[in-house]
CSV table of C-alpha atoms in Angstrom, one decimal:
chain,number,residue,atom,x,y,z
Q,1,MET,CA,-1.9,-14.9,15.4
Q,2,PHE,CA,0.5,-13.2,12.6
Q,3,ARG,CA,3.0,-16.1,11.4
Q,4,PRO,CA,5.3,-13.8,8.4
Q,5,GLN,CA,4.7,-15.5,5.7
Q,6,GLN,CA,8.9,-17.9,4.2
Q,7,PRO,CA,10.2,-16.1,2.4
Q,8,ASP,CA,11.1,-13.0,4.5
Q,9,PRO,CA,9.8,-9.9,3.0
Q,10,PRO,CA,12.8,-8.8,0.2
Q,11,GLY,CA,13.9,-6.1,2.8
Q,12,ILE,CA,15.3,-8.3,5.0
Q,13,ARG,CA,16.4,-10.1,3.2
Q,14,ASP,CA,18.6,-7.4,1.3
Q,15,ASN,CA,18.4,-4.4,3.1
Q,16,ALA,CA,18.0,-2.0,-0.6
Q,17,ARG,CA,15.6,-3.6,-1.4
Q,18,ARG,CA,13.8,-1.7,1.8
Q,19,PHE,CA,13.1,1.7,-0.8
Q,20,LEU,CA,10.6,1.3,-3.3
Q,21,CYS,CA,10.4,4.3,-5.9
Q,22,ASN,CA,7.2,4.4,-8.4
Q,23,SER,CA,8.2,5.6,-11.8
Q,24,VAL,CA,5.2,7.1,-13.0
Q,25,LEU,CA,3.8,8.7,-9.8
Q,26,GLN,CA,7.4,9.2,-8.7
Q,27,ASP,CA,6.7,8.3,-5.0
Q,28,GLU,CA,9.0,6.4,-3.0
Q,29,VAL,CA,8.1,4.5,0.3
Q,30,THR,CA,11.2,2.9,2.9
Q,31,PHE,CA,10.2,-0.2,4.7
Q,32,GLU,CA,11.5,1.1,8.2
Q,33,LYS,CA,9.1,-2.1,10.1
Q,34,TYR,CA,8.1,-5.1,7.9
Q,35,GLY,CA,5.3,-7.0,10.2
Q,36,ALA,CA,7.7,-10.2,10.7
Q,37,GLU,CA,10.4,-7.7,12.6
Q,38,THR,CA,7.9,-6.6,15.4
Q,39,GLY,CA,6.7,-9.6,16.6
Q,40,GLY,CA,3.7,-8.8,14.3
Q,41,GLU,CA,2.3,-5.8,15.9
Q,42,TYR,CA,2.7,-3.5,13.3
Q,43,THR,CA,3.8,-2.5,9.9
Q,44,ARG,CA,5.7,1.0,9.0
Q,45,LEU,CA,6.5,2.5,6.1
Q,46,LYS,CA,8.0,6.2,5.7
Q,47,VAL,CA,6.5,7.8,2.7
Q,48,LYS,CA,7.8,10.4,0.0
Q,49,VAL,CA,4.3,12.1,-2.8
Q,50,ALA,CA,5.1,14.1,-5.1
Q,51,PRO,CA,3.0,17.4,-5.8
Q,52,GLY,CA,-0.3,16.8,-6.5
Q,53,GLY,CA,-0.1,12.8,-5.6
Q,54,GLY,CA,-2.0,10.7,-3.0
Q,55,THR,CA,-4.8,7.2,-3.1
Q,56,PRO,CA,-8.0,7.2,-4.0
Q,57,LEU,CA,-10.6,6.8,-1.4
Q,58,HIS,CA,-11.1,3.2,-0.2
Q,59,PHE,CA,-10.5,1.2,3.2
Q,60,HIS,CA,-8.8,-1.3,4.5
Q,61,SER,CA,-10.9,-4.4,6.3
Q,62,THR,CA,-8.4,-5.7,8.5
Q,63,PHE,CA,-6.0,-2.9,10.2
Q,64,SER,CA,-5.7,0.4,10.6
Q,65,GLU,CA,-3.2,2.9,9.6
Q,66,ARG,CA,-1.9,6.3,11.8
Q,67,PHE,CA,-0.1,8.6,9.9
Q,68,THR,CA,1.9,11.6,11.4
Q,69,SER,CA,3.7,14.3,9.4
Q,70,GLU,CA,7.1,14.5,8.6
Q,71,GLU,CA,8.0,17.3,6.6
Q,72,GLY,CA,5.0,19.6,4.3
Q,73,THR,CA,1.5,19.3,4.4
Q,74,VAL,CA,0.1,15.4,4.5
Q,75,THR,CA,-3.8,15.9,3.6
Q,76,VAL,CA,-5.6,13.2,5.5
Q,77,ALA,CA,-9.6,12.6,4.7
Q,78,ALA,CA,-10.8,9.9,7.0
Q,79,GLY,CA,-14.6,9.2,7.2
Q,80,LYS,CA,-15.9,13.1,7.9
Q,81,GLU,CA,-12.6,15.1,8.9
Q,82,ILE,CA,-10.4,16.1,7.2
Q,83,TYR,CA,-6.8,16.4,8.5
Q,84,ARG,CA,-3.6,18.5,7.8
Q,85,LEU,CA,-0.4,17.6,9.4
Q,86,SER,CA,2.7,19.1,9.5
Q,87,ASP,CA,5.4,19.4,12.1
Q,88,GLY,CA,5.0,15.3,13.4
Q,89,ALA,CA,0.7,15.6,13.6
Q,90,GLU,CA,-1.2,12.6,13.4
Q,91,ALA,CA,-4.3,11.0,12.8
Q,92,PHE,CA,-6.2,7.7,12.7
Q,93,VAL,CA,-7.5,5.4,10.7
Q,94,PRO,CA,-9.8,3.2,12.1
Q,95,SER,CA,-10.3,-0.5,10.4
Q,96,GLY,CA,-13.4,0.4,8.2
Q,97,THR,CA,-13.3,3.7,7.5
Q,98,VAL,CA,-12.9,5.5,4.0
Q,99,HIS,CA,-9.9,7.6,3.5
Q,100,GLN,CA,-6.7,8.7,1.5
Q,101,PHE,CA,-4.1,10.5,1.6
Q,102,ARG,CA,-2.7,13.4,-1.0
Q,103,ASN,CA,-0.3,16.1,-1.2
Q,104,ASP,CA,-2.6,19.3,-1.8
Q,105,SER,CA,1.1,21.4,-3.2
Q,106,THR,CA,1.6,22.9,-6.7
Q,107,ASP,CA,5.3,22.2,-5.7
Q,108,GLU,CA,6.6,20.3,-2.7
Q,109,TYR,CA,6.5,16.7,-1.3
Q,110,VAL,CA,5.2,15.8,1.3
Q,111,THR,CA,7.4,13.1,4.1
Q,112,PHE,CA,5.0,11.0,6.5
Q,113,LYS,CA,5.0,7.1,8.1
Q,114,VAL,CA,2.4,5.1,7.9
Q,115,GLU,CA,2.1,2.5,10.8
Q,116,VAL,CA,-0.1,-0.2,10.1
Q,117,ARG,CA,-1.9,-2.4,12.7
Q,118,PRO,CA,-1.4,-5.2,12.6
Q,119,PRO,CA,0.6,-5.7,9.8
Q,120,HIS,CA,-0.6,-7.1,6.8
Q,121,PRO,CA,2.0,-9.9,4.5
Q,122,GLY,CA,-0.9,-9.1,1.7
Q,123,PHE,CA,-0.2,-4.9,1.9
Q,124,GLU,CA,3.8,-5.3,1.6
Q,125,ARG,CA,3.4,-7.6,-1.1
Q,126,SER,CA,1.1,-5.7,-2.4
Q,127,LEU,CA,3.3,-2.4,-2.5
Q,128,TYR,CA,6.6,-4.5,-4.6
Q,129,ILE,CA,4.4,-5.8,-6.9
Q,130,LEU,CA,3.0,-1.9,-7.6
Q,131,TYR,CA,6.0,-0.8,-7.7
Q,132,GLY,CA,7.5,-3.0,-10.2
Q,133,MET,CA,4.5,-3.3,-12.9
Q,134,ALA,CA,5.4,0.7,-12.6
Q,135,ARG,CA,8.2,0.3,-13.3
Q,136,ASP,CA,7.8,-2.0,-15.9
Q,137,GLY,CA,5.0,-0.3,-17.7
Q,138,TYR,CA,2.4,-2.0,-16.9
Q,139,CYS,CA,0.3,0.8,-15.4
Q,140,ASN,CA,-1.3,3.5,-16.3
Q,141,GLU,CA,0.1,7.7,-15.4
Q,142,ASN,CA,-2.1,6.7,-12.0
Q,143,GLY,CA,0.4,3.8,-11.0
Q,144,VAL,CA,-3.3,1.2,-11.6
Q,145,PRO,CA,-2.1,-1.7,-13.0
Q,146,LYS,CA,-3.4,-2.4,-16.9
Q,147,SER,CA,-4.7,-5.4,-16.7
Q,148,LEU,CA,-7.5,-6.1,-15.0
Q,149,ILE,CA,-6.1,-9.4,-13.4
Q,150,HIS,CA,-3.6,-7.6,-11.6
Q,151,LYS,CA,-6.0,-5.0,-10.8
Q,152,CYS,CA,-7.8,-8.0,-9.0
Q,153,LEU,CA,-5.7,-9.3,-7.6
Q,154,VAL,CA,-3.4,-6.5,-5.7
Q,155,ALA,CA,-6.5,-4.9,-4.3
Q,156,ASP,CA,-7.4,-8.9,-2.9
Q,157,MET,CA,-3.7,-9.0,-1.4
Q,158,SER,CA,-3.4,-5.9,-0.2
Q,159,ASP,CA,-6.5,-5.5,1.1
Q,160,ILE,CA,-7.9,-2.3,-0.3
Q,161,HIS,CA,-11.6,-1.3,-1.3
Q,162,ALA,CA,-13.6,0.4,-3.1
Q,163,PRO,CA,-16.5,2.3,-1.5
Q,164,GLY,CA,-19.5,3.4,-2.0
Q,165,VAL,CA,-21.6,1.6,-5.0
Q,166,LEU,CA,-18.3,0.5,-6.0
Q,167,LYS,CA,-17.9,-1.7,-2.9
Q,168,ALA,CA,-20.6,-3.5,-3.9
Q,169,ILE,CA,-19.9,-4.2,-7.5
Q,170,PHE,CA,-16.0,-4.5,-7.3
Q,171,ARG,CA,-15.5,-6.1,-4.5
Q,172,PRO,CA,-16.6,-10.0,-5.9
Q,173,LEU,CA,-15.7,-9.5,-9.1
Q,174,ALA,CA,-12.0,-8.6,-7.7
Q,175,ARG,CA,-12.5,-11.5,-5.2
Q,176,ALA,CA,-13.7,-13.9,-8.4
Q,177,ILE,CA,-10.6,-12.7,-10.7
Q,178,ALA,CA,-8.3,-12.5,-7.8
Q,179,ALA,CA,-9.0,-16.1,-7.3
Q,180,TYR,CA,-8.7,-17.0,-11.0
Q,181,ALA,CA,-5.0,-15.0,-10.3
Q,182,ARG,CA,-3.9,-17.4,-8.1
Q,183,TRP,CA,-5.5,-20.6,-9.3
Q,184,SER,CA,-3.9,-20.2,-12.5
Q,185,GLY,CA,0.0,-19.0,-11.4
Q,186,GLU,CA,-0.2,-16.0,-12.3
Q,187,GLU,CA,-0.5,-14.3,-8.3
Q,188,GLY,CA,3.2,-17.1,-8.1
Q,189,ASN,CA,4.6,-15.5,-11.1
Q,190,MET,CA,4.3,-11.9,-9.2
Q,191,LEU,CA,5.6,-12.9,-6.1
Q,192,LYS,CA,8.4,-14.4,-7.6
Q,193,LYS,CA,8.8,-11.3,-10.2
Q,194,TYR,CA,9.0,-8.5,-7.8
Q,195,CYS,CA,9.1,-10.0,-3.9
Q,196,TYR,CA,11.6,-12.6,-4.0
């Protein structure tokens, strides 16, 4: 059963903190509903992606995602399927499915909603950390933390995994480094700085 971690997510305590902007990628995320607000059913995000933006291929082992287009056309690659979503079209990505989303436009932003089921508090917190680190100059031009410790901590916290051969190499390494980050207090520092 889902039990929200204390304290509440930042946007519950301060509504203005529901909105995040990644200064490196020029992407935006708005938390419409946190898992703590839905009785542990889902988290819903509104996402705005810059032209040419998106995520690399990855998968989540503990939650699924439903993408629903709002403005423009968002491309969702899931498994062997490629969906070009517009005008409210949806794509469902089950947990364990390698996927990515992207904006193939060269001049227009796309806006879509993502519903995460069941909610994943670590995923919610990781967005605050990633967007905060980007704002503070700790991410590279792809929006990825420059520090290996932070990269592994965010990947482990958010249940984001690399597919294929990288999975076999990176996942055990990321878990070990993330455990070190927790033991050393770095996770607590990041949560305090960006989430609480």
